Coordinates of C-alpha atoms in Angstrom, one line a residue:
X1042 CA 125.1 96.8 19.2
X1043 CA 123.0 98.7 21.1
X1044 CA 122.7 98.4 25.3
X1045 CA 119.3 98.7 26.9
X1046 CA 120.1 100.9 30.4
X1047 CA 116.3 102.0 30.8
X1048 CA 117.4 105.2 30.4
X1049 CA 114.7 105.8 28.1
X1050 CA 111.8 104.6 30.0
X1051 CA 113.2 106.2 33.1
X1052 CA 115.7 104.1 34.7
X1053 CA 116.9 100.1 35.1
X1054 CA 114.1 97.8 34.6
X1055 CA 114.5 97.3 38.8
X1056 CA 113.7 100.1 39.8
X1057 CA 110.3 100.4 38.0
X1058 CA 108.2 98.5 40.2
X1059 CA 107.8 96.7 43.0
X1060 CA 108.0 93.2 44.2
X1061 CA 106.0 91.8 47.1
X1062 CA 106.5 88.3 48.2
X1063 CA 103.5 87.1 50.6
X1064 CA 104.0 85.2 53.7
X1065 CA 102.6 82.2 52.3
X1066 CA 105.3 82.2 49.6
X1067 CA 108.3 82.3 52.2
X1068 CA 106.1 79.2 54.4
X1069 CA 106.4 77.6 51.8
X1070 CA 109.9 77.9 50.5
X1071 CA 110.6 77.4 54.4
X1072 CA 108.8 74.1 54.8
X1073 CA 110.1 72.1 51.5
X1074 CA 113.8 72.8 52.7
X1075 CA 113.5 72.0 56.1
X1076 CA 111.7 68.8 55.1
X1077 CA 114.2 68.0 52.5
X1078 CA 116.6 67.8 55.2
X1079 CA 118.1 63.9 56.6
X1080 CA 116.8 63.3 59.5
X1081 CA 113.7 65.2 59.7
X1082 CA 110.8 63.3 59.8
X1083 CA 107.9 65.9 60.2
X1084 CA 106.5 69.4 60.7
X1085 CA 104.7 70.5 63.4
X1086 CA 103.1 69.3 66.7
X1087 CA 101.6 66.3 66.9
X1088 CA 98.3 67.7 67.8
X1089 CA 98.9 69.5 64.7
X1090 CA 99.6 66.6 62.3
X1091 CA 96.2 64.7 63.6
X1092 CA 94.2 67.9 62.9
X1093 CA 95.9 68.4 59.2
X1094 CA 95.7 64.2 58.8
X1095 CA 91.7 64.7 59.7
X1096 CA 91.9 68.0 57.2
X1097 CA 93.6 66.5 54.5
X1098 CA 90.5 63.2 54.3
X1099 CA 87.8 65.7 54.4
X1100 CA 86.6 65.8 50.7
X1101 CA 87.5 69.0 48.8
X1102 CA 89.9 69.9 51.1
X1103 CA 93.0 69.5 49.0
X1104 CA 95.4 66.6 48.4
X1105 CA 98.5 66.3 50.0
X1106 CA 100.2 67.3 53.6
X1107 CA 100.1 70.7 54.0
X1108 CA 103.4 72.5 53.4
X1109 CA 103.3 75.4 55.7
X1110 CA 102.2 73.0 58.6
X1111 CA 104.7 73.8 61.8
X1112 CA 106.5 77.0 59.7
X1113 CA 105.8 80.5 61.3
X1114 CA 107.0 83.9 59.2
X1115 CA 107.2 87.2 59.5
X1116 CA 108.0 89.1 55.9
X1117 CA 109.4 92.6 55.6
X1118 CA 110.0 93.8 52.8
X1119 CA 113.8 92.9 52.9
X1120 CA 114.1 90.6 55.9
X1121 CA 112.5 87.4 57.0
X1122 CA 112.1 85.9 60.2
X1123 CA 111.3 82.0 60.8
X1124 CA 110.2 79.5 63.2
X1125 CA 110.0 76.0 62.6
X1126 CA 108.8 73.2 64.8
X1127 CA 110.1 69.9 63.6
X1128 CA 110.0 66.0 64.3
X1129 CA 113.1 64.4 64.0
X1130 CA 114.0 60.6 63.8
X1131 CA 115.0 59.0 66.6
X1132 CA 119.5 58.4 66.2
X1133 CA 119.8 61.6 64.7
X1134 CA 122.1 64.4 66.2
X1135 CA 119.6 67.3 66.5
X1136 CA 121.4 69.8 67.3
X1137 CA 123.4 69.0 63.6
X1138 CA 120.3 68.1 61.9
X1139 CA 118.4 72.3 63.6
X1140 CA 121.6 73.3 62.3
X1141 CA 121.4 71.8 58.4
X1142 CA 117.5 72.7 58.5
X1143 CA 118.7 76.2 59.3
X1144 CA 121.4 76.6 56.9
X1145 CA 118.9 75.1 53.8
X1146 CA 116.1 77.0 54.9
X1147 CA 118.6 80.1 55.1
X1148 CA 119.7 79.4 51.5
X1149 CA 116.5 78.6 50.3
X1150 CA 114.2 82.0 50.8
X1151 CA 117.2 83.8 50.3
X1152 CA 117.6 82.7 46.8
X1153 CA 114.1 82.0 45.8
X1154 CA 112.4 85.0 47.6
X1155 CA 115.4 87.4 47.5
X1156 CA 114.6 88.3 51.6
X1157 CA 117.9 88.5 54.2
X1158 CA 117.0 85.7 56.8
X1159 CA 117.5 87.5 60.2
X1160 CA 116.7 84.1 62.3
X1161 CA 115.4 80.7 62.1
X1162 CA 114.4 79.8 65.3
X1163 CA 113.5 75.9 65.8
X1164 CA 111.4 73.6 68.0
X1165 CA 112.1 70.3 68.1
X1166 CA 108.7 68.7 69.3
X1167 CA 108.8 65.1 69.0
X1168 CA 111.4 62.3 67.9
X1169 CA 110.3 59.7 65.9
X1170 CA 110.9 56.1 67.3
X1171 CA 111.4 53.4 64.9
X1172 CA 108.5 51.6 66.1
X1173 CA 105.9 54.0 66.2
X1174 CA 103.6 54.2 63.6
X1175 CA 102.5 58.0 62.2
X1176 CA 99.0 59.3 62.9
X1177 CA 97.9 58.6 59.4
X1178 CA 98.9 55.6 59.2
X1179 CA 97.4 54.6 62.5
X1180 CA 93.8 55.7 61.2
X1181 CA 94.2 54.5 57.8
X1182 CA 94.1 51.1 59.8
X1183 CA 91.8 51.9 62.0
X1184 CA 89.2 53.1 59.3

């Protein structure tokens, strides 16, 4: 049986290379586990929910809400820094629910983009009341 060590090319298979993970990429690891946190009902501001609502009917534009909506990073290359600005329902605890969006997002880009989290910093910016209706669904309506 023989081992593979690198020596032969020069060393382990890690250390011949090197690995950059763009902002985008930890924005978006950021954004799905905050959002797939209970309680959380949106990223961003309100004003800017309307203006990616209005974005996201412009044909050609792309499909969906956009992930990285109400995430912030800065990207070393072995730290990451975050700030999030969420919506949360209205009944929630937010102070538990900022602390389970910080602990998933924490887990999160460390596992999937191998980067030491340093801080997540987050702004709640709205609560959601039961009987409001969301921006999209308001002009959907409207229309």
């Amino acid at each position: 049986m023989t081992e593979n060590t690198g020596a032969r090319h020069g060393g382990a298979p890690a250390s011949r290379g090197r690995t950059t993970v763009a902002d985008v990429v930890v924005e978006k690891i950021a954004g799905m586990a905050a959002r797939d946190v209970p309680g959380v009902h949106a990223l961003g501001s309100g004003f800017a929910r309307s203006m990616g609502s209005m974005r996201e009917r412009m044909p050609g534009a792309g499909s969906g809400k956009s992930v990285t909506r109400g995430v912030g990073v800065e990207v070393g290359e072995r730290q990451a820094a975050i700030d999030l600005e969420i919506v949360v329902d209205y009944g929630v605890s937010i102070t538990d629910v900022a602390g389970e969006v910080r602990e998933n997002v924490i887990a999160a880009v460390e596992r999937m983009a191998g980067r030491d989290v340093v801080e997540v910093n987050i702004t709640v910016s709205d609560v959601k009341l039961p009987d409001e209706e969301d921006e999209g669904e308001e002009r959907q309506r409207i229309q």
